[in-house]
Amino acid sequence: MGGAGFIFTGENDADIMHNSATINLNVLDACHKRSIKRIFYSSSACMYPAYNQQDADRPNCIESSAYPAEPDSEYGWEKLFSERLYLSYSRCYGLEVRIARYHNILVPRVLGPRREKAPAALCRKIALASDGDAIEIWGDGLQNPSFLYVSECIEGTLRLMRSGFHGPC
C-alpha cells in the first residue's frame, strides 16, 4: 500500500478505499463460490482509534480498544470495514478467516518516495540533503513505532494460518 506519505495525505483516499474494497469483495466472492475453506486477511494497526496510539509510552492496541471505532485515516476505515466483511463471511458461510493487524513491515527494497516506511524514508532524506539542509521529519519525535521484518512476518502469518485461532490478532 505504501507509507505515511501515501496513506495520510488525503490525496489517495478514494483510490485506497475503492481498490482495497474491490479486491476484498472479489476475493471473498471467489472463495465462497469455490468452497475455499480458509483465508487470510492482512489488516492494519491503522484500524485502531488514533487516540489509542498518541501516548508514546503506552500505545493501546488490545482488541477491546478497537471500538468505538475512530481510525485516523480512510485507509484505517477501509481496513476496519474489510475485517468486518471477512468476519461476516466467516459467520454466514463458514469460511475460516485469519486476520492479522500488521504495523510496519520492513522489506529489503522500497517502492520509492512516499511509499517507504520510516527508516527508509529517513535514510533517503539524509542521503539527498546537501550540507546544511534541513530535512522534514513527521510527528513530534516521540513516536514509538514497531517494525517487523518481512521474513518474520511470513513466518508469523504461516503460523497463524496453521493455528485454530479465530479473530483478529
Coordinates of C-alpha atoms in Angstrom, one line a residue:
M1 CA 0.0 0.0 0.0
G2 CA 2.7 2.5 1.0
G3 CA 4.0 4.5 3.8
A4 CA 2.5 7.5 5.6
G5 CA 3.4 9.9 2.8
F6 CA 1.0 7.9 0.6
I7 CA -1.7 7.0 3.1
F8 CA -2.1 10.1 5.3
T9 CA -2.1 12.9 2.7
G10 CA -5.8 12.5 1.8
E11 CA -4.8 12.7 -1.9
N12 CA -5.2 8.9 -2.4
D13 CA -8.2 8.2 -0.1
A14 CA -10.7 7.4 -2.9
D15 CA -8.2 5.1 -4.7
I16 CA -7.2 3.3 -1.5
M17 CA -10.7 2.7 -0.4
H18 CA -12.1 1.7 -3.8
N19 CA -9.2 -0.6 -4.8
S20 CA -8.9 -2.3 -1.4
A21 CA -12.7 -2.8 -1.0
T22 CA -13.0 -4.1 -4.6
I23 CA -10.2 -6.6 -4.1
N24 CA -11.6 -7.9 -0.9
L25 CA -15.1 -8.2 -2.2
N26 CA -13.9 -10.1 -5.3
V27 CA -11.6 -12.4 -3.3
L28 CA -14.3 -13.3 -0.8
D29 CA -16.9 -13.9 -3.6
A30 CA -14.4 -16.2 -5.4
C31 CA -13.6 -18.1 -2.2
H32 CA -17.3 -18.6 -1.4
K33 CA -18.1 -19.8 -4.9
R34 CA -15.2 -22.2 -5.0
S35 CA -15.8 -23.5 -1.4
I36 CA -12.4 -22.4 -0.2
K37 CA -12.2 -23.4 3.5
R38 CA -9.6 -21.0 5.0
I39 CA -8.4 -17.5 4.1
F40 CA -6.1 -14.8 5.4
Y41 CA -6.7 -11.1 5.6
S42 CA -3.9 -8.6 6.1
S43 CA -5.3 -5.8 8.2
S44 CA -3.5 -2.9 9.8
A45 CA -3.0 -1.2 13.1
C46 CA -4.4 1.9 11.4
M47 CA -7.9 0.5 12.2
Y48 CA -7.4 1.3 15.9
P49 CA -8.6 4.7 17.0
A50 CA -5.9 7.4 16.6
Y51 CA -6.1 8.3 20.3
N52 CA -5.1 4.8 21.2
Q53 CA -1.6 5.4 19.8
Q54 CA -1.0 9.0 20.8
D55 CA 0.7 8.2 24.1
A56 CA 4.2 7.1 23.0
D57 CA 4.8 5.3 26.4
R58 CA 1.5 3.4 26.4
P59 CA 0.1 2.6 22.9
N60 CA -3.1 0.7 23.2
C61 CA -3.7 -2.0 20.6
I62 CA -5.7 -4.5 22.5
E63 CA -8.9 -5.8 21.0
S64 CA -11.2 -4.1 23.4
S65 CA -9.7 -0.8 22.4
A66 CA -10.8 -1.2 18.7
Y67 CA -14.3 0.0 19.4
P68 CA -15.8 2.6 19.4
A69 CA -14.1 2.9 16.0
E70 CA -12.3 6.1 15.1
P71 CA -9.4 5.2 12.7
D72 CA -7.0 8.0 11.9
S73 CA -7.4 7.7 8.1
E74 CA -9.7 6.4 5.3
Y75 CA -7.1 3.6 5.0
G76 CA -7.9 2.6 8.6
W77 CA -11.7 2.8 7.9
E78 CA -11.3 0.5 4.9
K79 CA -9.3 -2.0 6.9
L80 CA -11.9 -2.0 9.6
F81 CA -14.7 -2.4 7.0
S82 CA -12.8 -5.3 5.4
E83 CA -12.2 -7.0 8.7
R84 CA -16.0 -6.9 9.3
L85 CA -16.6 -8.2 5.8
Y86 CA -14.3 -11.2 6.3
L87 CA -15.8 -11.9 9.7
S88 CA -19.3 -11.8 8.1
Y89 CA -18.3 -14.3 5.5
S90 CA -17.0 -16.5 8.3
R91 CA -20.3 -16.3 10.2
C92 CA -22.6 -16.6 7.2
Y93 CA -20.7 -19.0 5.0
G94 CA -18.4 -21.0 7.4
L95 CA -15.2 -19.6 5.8
E96 CA -12.3 -19.9 8.3
V97 CA -10.8 -16.5 8.5
R98 CA -7.5 -15.5 9.9
I99 CA -6.8 -11.8 10.4
A100 CA -3.5 -10.1 11.4
R101 CA -3.2 -6.4 12.1
Y102 CA 0.3 -5.5 11.0
H103 CA 2.0 -2.3 11.9
N104 CA 5.2 -1.7 9.8
I105 CA 6.7 -4.4 7.7
L106 CA 10.2 -3.8 6.5
V107 CA 11.4 -5.1 3.1
P108 CA 14.8 -5.1 1.5
R109 CA 13.7 -2.8 -1.3
V110 CA 11.3 0.1 -1.2
L111 CA 8.8 1.3 -3.8
G112 CA 10.1 4.8 -3.9
P113 CA 9.4 8.2 -2.2
R114 CA 6.1 8.4 -0.3
R115 CA 5.7 4.6 -0.4
E116 CA 8.5 3.8 2.0
K117 CA 8.4 3.1 5.8
A118 CA 10.1 5.5 8.3
P119 CA 13.7 4.0 8.3
A120 CA 14.0 4.0 4.5
A121 CA 12.4 7.5 4.3
L122 CA 14.8 9.0 6.8
C123 CA 17.8 7.4 5.1
R124 CA 16.6 8.8 1.7
K125 CA 16.1 12.3 3.1
I126 CA 19.5 12.3 4.7
A127 CA 21.3 11.0 1.6
L128 CA 19.6 13.6 -0.6
A129 CA 20.3 16.5 1.7
S130 CA 23.1 18.9 1.0
D131 CA 25.3 20.1 3.8
G132 CA 23.4 22.5 6.0
D133 CA 20.0 21.5 4.6
A134 CA 17.1 20.7 7.0
I135 CA 15.1 17.5 6.4
E136 CA 11.4 17.1 7.0
I137 CA 10.5 14.8 9.9
W138 CA 6.9 14.0 10.6
G139 CA 5.5 14.0 14.1
D140 CA 7.0 15.2 17.3
G141 CA 9.8 12.7 17.6
L142 CA 8.1 10.8 20.5
Q143 CA 6.5 8.1 18.4
N144 CA 7.4 4.6 19.3
P145 CA 6.6 2.5 16.1
S146 CA 7.0 -1.2 15.9
F147 CA 8.7 -2.8 12.9
L148 CA 8.7 -6.4 11.7
Y149 CA 11.0 -7.7 9.0
V150 CA 9.2 -9.4 6.1
S151 CA 10.7 -12.9 6.7
E152 CA 9.4 -12.8 10.3
C153 CA 6.0 -11.5 9.0
I154 CA 5.8 -14.5 6.7
E155 CA 6.7 -16.9 9.4
G156 CA 4.0 -15.4 11.8
T157 CA 1.4 -15.5 9.0
L158 CA 2.1 -19.1 8.3
R159 CA 1.8 -20.0 12.0
L160 CA -1.5 -18.1 12.2
M161 CA -2.9 -19.8 9.2
R162 CA -2.0 -23.2 10.6
S163 CA -3.5 -22.4 14.0
G164 CA -7.0 -22.7 15.3
F165 CA -7.1 -19.1 16.4
H166 CA -10.2 -17.1 15.3
G167 CA -10.5 -13.4 15.3
P168 CA -8.1 -10.5 14.6
C169 CA -4.6 -10.6 16.1

